[in-house]
mmCIF file of C-alpha atoms in Angstrom:
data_model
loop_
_atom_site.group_PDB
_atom_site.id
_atom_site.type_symbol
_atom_site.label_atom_id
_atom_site.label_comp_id
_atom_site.label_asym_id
_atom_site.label_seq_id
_atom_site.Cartn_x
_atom_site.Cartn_y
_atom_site.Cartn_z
ATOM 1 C CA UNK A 94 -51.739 -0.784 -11.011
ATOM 2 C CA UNK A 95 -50.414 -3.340 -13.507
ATOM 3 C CA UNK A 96 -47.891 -5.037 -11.406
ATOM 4 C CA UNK A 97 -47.440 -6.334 -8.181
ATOM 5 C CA UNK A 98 -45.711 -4.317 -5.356
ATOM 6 C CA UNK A 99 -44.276 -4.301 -2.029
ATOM 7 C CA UNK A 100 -47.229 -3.479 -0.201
ATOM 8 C CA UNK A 101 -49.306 -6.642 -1.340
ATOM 9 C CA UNK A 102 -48.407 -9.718 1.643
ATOM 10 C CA UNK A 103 -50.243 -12.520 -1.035
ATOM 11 C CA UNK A 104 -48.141 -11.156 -4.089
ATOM 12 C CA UNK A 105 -45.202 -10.408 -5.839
ATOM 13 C CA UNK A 106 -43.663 -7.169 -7.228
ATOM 14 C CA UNK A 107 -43.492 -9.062 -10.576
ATOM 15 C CA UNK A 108 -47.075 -10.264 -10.334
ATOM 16 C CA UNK A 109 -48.888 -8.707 -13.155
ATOM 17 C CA UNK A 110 -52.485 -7.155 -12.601
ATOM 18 C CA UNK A 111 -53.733 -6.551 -15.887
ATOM 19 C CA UNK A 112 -54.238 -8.543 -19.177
ATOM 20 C CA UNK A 113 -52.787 -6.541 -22.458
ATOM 21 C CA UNK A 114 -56.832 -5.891 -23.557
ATOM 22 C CA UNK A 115 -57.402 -4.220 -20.370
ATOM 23 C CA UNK A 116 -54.612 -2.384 -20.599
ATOM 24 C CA UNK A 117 -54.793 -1.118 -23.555
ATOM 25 C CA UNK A 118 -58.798 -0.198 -23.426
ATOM 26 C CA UNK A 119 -58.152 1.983 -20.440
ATOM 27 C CA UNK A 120 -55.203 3.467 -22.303
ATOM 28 C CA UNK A 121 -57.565 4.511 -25.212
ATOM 29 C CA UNK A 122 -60.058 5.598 -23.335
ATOM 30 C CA UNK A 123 -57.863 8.025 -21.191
ATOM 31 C CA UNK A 124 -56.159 9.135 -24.509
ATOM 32 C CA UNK A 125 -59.618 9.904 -26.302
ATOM 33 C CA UNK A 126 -60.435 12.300 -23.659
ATOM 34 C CA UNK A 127 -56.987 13.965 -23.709
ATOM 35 C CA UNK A 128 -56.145 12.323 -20.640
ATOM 36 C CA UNK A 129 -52.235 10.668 -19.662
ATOM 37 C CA UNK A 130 -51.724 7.995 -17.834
ATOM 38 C CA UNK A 131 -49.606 6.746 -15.328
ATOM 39 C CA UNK A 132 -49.066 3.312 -13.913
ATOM 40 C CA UNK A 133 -47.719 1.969 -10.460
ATOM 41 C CA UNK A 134 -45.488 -1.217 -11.977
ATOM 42 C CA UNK A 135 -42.284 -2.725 -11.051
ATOM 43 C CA UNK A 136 -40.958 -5.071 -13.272
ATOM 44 C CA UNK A 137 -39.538 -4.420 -16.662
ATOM 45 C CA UNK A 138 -41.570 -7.104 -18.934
ATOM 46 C CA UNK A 139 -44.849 -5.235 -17.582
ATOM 47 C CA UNK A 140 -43.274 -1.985 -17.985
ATOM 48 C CA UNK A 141 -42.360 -3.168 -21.661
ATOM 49 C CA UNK A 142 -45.943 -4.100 -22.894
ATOM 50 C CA UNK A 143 -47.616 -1.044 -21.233
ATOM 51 C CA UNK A 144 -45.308 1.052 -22.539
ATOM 52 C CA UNK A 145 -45.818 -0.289 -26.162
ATOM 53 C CA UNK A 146 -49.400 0.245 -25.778
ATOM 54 C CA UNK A 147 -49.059 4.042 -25.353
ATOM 55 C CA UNK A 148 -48.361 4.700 -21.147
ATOM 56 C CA UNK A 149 -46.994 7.835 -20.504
ATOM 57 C CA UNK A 150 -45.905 7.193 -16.880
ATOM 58 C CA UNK A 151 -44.605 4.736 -15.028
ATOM 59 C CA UNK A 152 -44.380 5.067 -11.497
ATOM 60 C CA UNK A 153 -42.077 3.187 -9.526
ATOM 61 C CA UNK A 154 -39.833 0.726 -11.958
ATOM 62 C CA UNK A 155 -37.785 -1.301 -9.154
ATOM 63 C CA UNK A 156 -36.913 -3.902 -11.709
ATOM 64 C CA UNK A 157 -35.684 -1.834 -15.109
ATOM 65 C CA UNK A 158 -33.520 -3.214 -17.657
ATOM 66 C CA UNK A 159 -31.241 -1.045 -20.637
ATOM 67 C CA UNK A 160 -33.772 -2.650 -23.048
ATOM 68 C CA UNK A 161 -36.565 -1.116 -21.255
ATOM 69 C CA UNK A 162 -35.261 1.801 -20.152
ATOM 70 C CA UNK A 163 -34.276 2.519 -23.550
ATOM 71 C CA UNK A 164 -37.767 1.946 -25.058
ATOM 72 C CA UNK A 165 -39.304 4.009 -22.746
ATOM 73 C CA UNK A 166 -36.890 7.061 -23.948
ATOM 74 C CA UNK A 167 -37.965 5.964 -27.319
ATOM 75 C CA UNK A 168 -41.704 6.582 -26.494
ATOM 76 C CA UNK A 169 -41.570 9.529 -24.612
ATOM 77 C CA UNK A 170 -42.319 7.459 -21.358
ATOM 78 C CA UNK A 171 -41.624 9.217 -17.977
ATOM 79 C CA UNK A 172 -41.142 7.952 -14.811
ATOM 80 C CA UNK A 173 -41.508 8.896 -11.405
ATOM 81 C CA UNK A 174 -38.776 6.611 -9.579
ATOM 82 C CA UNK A 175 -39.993 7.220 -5.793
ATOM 83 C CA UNK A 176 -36.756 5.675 -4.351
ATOM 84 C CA UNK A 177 -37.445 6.828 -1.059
ATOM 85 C CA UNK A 178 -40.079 4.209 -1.012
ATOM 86 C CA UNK A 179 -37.137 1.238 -1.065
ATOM 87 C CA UNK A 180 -35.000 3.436 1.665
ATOM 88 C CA UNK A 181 -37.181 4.355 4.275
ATOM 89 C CA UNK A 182 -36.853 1.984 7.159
ATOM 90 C CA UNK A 183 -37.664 5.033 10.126
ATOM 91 C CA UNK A 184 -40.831 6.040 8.189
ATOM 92 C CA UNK A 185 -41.662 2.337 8.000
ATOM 93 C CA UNK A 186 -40.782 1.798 11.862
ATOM 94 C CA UNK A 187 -42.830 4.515 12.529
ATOM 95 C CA UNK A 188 -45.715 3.591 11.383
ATOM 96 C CA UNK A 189 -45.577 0.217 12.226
ATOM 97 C CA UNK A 190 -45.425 -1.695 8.774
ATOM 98 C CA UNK A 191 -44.874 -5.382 9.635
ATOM 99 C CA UNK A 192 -41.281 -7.047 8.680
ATOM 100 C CA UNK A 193 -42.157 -8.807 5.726
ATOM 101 C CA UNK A 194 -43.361 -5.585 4.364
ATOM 102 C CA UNK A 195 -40.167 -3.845 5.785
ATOM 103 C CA UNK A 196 -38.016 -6.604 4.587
ATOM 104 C CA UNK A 197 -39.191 -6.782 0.493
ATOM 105 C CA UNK A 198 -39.335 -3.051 0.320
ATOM 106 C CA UNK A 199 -35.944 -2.449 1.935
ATOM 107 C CA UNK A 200 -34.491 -5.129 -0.017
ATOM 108 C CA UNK A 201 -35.846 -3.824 -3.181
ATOM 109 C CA UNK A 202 -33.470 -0.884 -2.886
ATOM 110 C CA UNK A 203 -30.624 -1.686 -4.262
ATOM 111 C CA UNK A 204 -32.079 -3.005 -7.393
ATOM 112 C CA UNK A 205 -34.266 0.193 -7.652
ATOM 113 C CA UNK A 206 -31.131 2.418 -7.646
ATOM 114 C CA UNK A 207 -29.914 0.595 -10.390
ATOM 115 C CA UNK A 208 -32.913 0.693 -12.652
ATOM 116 C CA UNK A 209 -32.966 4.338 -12.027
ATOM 117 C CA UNK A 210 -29.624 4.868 -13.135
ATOM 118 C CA UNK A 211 -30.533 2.979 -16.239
ATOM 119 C CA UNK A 212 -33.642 5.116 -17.059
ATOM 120 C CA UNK A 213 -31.320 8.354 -17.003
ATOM 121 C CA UNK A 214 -28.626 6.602 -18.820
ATOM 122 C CA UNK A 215 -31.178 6.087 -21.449
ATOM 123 C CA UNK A 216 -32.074 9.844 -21.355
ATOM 124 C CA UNK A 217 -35.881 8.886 -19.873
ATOM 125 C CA UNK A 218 -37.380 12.086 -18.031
ATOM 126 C CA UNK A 219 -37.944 11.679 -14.654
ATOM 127 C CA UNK A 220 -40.272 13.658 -12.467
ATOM 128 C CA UNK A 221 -40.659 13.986 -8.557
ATOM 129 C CA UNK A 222 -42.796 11.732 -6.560
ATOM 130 C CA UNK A 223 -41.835 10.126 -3.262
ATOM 131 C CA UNK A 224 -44.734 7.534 -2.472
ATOM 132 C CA UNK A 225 -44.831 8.995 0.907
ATOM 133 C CA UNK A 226 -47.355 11.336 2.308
ATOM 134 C CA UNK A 227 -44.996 14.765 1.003
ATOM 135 C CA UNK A 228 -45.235 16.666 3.750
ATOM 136 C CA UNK A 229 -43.878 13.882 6.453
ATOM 137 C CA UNK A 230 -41.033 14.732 8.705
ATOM 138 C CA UNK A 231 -38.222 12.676 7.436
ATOM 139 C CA UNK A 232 -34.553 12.549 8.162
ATOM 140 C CA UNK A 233 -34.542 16.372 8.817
ATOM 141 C CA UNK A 234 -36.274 17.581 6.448
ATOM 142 C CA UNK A 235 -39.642 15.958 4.662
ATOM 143 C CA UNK A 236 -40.264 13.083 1.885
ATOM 144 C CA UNK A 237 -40.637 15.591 -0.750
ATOM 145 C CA UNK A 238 -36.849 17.139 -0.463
ATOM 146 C CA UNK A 239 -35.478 13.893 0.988
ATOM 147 C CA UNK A 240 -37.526 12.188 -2.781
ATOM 148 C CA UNK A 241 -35.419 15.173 -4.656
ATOM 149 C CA UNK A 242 -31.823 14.661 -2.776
ATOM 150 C CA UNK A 243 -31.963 11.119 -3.791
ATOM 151 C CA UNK A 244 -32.643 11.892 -7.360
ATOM 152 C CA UNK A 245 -29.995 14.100 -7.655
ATOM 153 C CA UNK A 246 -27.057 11.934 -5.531
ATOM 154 C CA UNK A 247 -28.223 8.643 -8.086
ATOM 155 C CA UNK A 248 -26.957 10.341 -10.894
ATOM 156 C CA UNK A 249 -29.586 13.132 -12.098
ATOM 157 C CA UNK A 250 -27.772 16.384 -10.212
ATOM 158 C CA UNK A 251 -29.316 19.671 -8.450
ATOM 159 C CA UNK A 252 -30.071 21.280 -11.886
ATOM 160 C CA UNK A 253 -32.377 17.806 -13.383
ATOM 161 C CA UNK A 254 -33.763 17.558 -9.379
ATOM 162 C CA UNK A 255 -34.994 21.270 -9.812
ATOM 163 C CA UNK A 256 -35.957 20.540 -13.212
ATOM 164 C CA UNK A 257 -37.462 17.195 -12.330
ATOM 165 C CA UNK A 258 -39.618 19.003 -9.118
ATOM 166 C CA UNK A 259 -40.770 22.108 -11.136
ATOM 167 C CA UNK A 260 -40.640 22.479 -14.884
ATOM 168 C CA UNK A 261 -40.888 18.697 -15.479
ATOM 169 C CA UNK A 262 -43.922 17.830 -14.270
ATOM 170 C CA UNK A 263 -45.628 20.807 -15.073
ATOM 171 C CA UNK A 264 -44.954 20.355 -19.050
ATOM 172 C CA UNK A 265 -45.966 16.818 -18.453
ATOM 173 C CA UNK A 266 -48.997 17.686 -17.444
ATOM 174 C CA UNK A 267 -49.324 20.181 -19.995
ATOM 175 C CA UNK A 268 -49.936 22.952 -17.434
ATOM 176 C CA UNK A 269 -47.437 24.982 -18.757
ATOM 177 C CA UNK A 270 -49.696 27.778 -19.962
ATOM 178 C CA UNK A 271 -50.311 28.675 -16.590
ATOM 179 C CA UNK A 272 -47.470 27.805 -14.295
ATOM 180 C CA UNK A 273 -43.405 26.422 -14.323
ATOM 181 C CA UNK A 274 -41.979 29.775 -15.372
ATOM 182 C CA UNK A 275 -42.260 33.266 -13.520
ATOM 183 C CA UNK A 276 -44.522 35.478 -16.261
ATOM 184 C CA UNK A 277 -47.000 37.649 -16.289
ATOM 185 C CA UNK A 278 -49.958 36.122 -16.364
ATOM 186 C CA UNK A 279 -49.128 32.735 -15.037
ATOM 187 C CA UNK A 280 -50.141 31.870 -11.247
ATOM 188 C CA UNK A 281 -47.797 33.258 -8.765
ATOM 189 C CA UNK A 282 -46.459 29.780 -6.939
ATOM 190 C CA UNK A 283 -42.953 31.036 -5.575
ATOM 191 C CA UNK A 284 -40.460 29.823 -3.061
ATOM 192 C CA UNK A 285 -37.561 31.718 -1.654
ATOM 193 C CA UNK A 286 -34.614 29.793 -0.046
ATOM 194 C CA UNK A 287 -31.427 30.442 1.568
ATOM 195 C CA UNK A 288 -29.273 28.634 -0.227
ATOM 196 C CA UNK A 289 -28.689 28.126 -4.713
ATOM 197 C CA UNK A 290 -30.574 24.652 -5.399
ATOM 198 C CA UNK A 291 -28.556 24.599 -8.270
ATOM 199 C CA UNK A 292 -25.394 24.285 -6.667
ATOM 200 C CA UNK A 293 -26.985 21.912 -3.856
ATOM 201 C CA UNK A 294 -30.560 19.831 -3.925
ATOM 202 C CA UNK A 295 -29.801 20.158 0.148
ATOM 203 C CA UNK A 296 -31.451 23.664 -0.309
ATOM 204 C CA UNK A 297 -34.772 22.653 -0.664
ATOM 205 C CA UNK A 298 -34.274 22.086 3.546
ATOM 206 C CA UNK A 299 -33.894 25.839 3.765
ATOM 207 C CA UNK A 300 -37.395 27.001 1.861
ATOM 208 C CA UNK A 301 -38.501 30.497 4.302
ATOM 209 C CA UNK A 302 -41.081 31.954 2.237
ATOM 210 C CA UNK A 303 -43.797 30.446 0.183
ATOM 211 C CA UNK A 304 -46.259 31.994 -2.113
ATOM 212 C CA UNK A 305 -49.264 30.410 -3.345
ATOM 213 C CA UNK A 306 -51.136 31.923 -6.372
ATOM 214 C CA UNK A 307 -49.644 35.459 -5.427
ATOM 215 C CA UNK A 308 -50.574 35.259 -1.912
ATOM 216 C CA UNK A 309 -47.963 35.327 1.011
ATOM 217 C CA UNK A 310 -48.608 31.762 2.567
ATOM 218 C CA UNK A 311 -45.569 30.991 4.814
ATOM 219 C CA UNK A 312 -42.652 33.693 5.631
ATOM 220 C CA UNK A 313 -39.971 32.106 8.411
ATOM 221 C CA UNK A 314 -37.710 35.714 8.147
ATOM 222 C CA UNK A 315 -37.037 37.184 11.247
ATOM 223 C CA UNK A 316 -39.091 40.268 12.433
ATOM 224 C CA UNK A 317 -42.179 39.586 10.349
ATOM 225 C CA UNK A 318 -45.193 39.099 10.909
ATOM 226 C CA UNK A 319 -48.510 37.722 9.491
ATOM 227 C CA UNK A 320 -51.105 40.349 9.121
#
């Protein structure tokens, strides 16, 4: 964490939470062991130095600029927008998260949509993430599809929302030998769906059949049943 957030009552998004040496040793460290990392932050000067320093994630980025953006496409910098985080008022009621809490996340939206639509217009690759617990029931469906149909109505479309849920992250994490494509060899992770997510990110809300690492873990078709 090298910013401030919306979660913190005593501080503000902008509020930084690192000094540039600590930063950076923790980036060199990571890197010497052929680790990335990723960085909850919100502001764009933060976002700036950390990036210059070698991050390879930022998660978050309410408070972009074209500057930024742009120098973050320049680096290779991802980011993992989580704009359901700013647009979640029944999640937020449901739990109940006090006002104040309510009132600097919900008004942090707006701002948030534009700095995402500043990171694609810079060409920065952005991956899925939805700062909510993934699996929770939200608007009829859960965070994790709601997280993708955001990212593809602000600008990124069903085809970068697939790309940004599957592919993306997996060649980020450099997991690529082993899964993000359907090949022999690779684990078997597959989802079947009613409708094409390609022509609609809504189709993630019809997923029927799951398979995890060539097993048969979930399989809503009519007439079957679990053995």
């Amino acid at each position: 964490m090298i910013s401030g957030g919306i979660a913190g009552e005593h501080e503000r998004i902008d509020t930084p939470q690192l000094f540039s040496d600590e930063m950076a040793a923790a980036l060199r460290t990571a890197h010497a062991w052929g680790r990335k990392v990723t960085a909850h932050a919100g502001p764009a000067a933060v976002i700036a130095e950390a990036v210059e320093l070698g991050l390879d994630c930022v998660e978050h980025g309410y408070q972009l600029t074209p500057e930024v953006a742009e120098l973050m496409a320049r680096h290779g910098t991802a980011l993992v927008p989580t704009l359901l985080v700013t647009r979640c008022k029944e999640f937020f009621d449901e739990l109940g998260v006090p006002g104040w809490m309510q009132c600097r996340s919900l008004g942090a939206g707006p701002r948030h949509l534009e700095s995402y639509a500043m990171a694609l217009d810079a060409g920065v690759e952005v991956l899925l993430g939805s700062d909510m617990p993934p699996f929770w029931a939200f608007e009829g469906t859960n965070a994790t599809v709601r997280e993708l149909e955001f990212m593809s109505d602000g600008g990124l479309g069903p085809a970068g929302a697939l790309h940004a849920g599957t592919l993306g992250p997996v060649r980020w994490l450099g997991a690529d030998a082993d899964l993000g494509t359907v090949e022999a060899g690779k684990y078997a992770d597959l989802i079947a769906m009613d409708a094409d997510p390609l022509e609609a990110t809504s189709a993630f809300r019809g997923v029927r059949w799951v398979m995890k690492a060539g097993r048969v873990v979930r399989d809503d078709r009519s007439g079957w049943e679990r053995p």
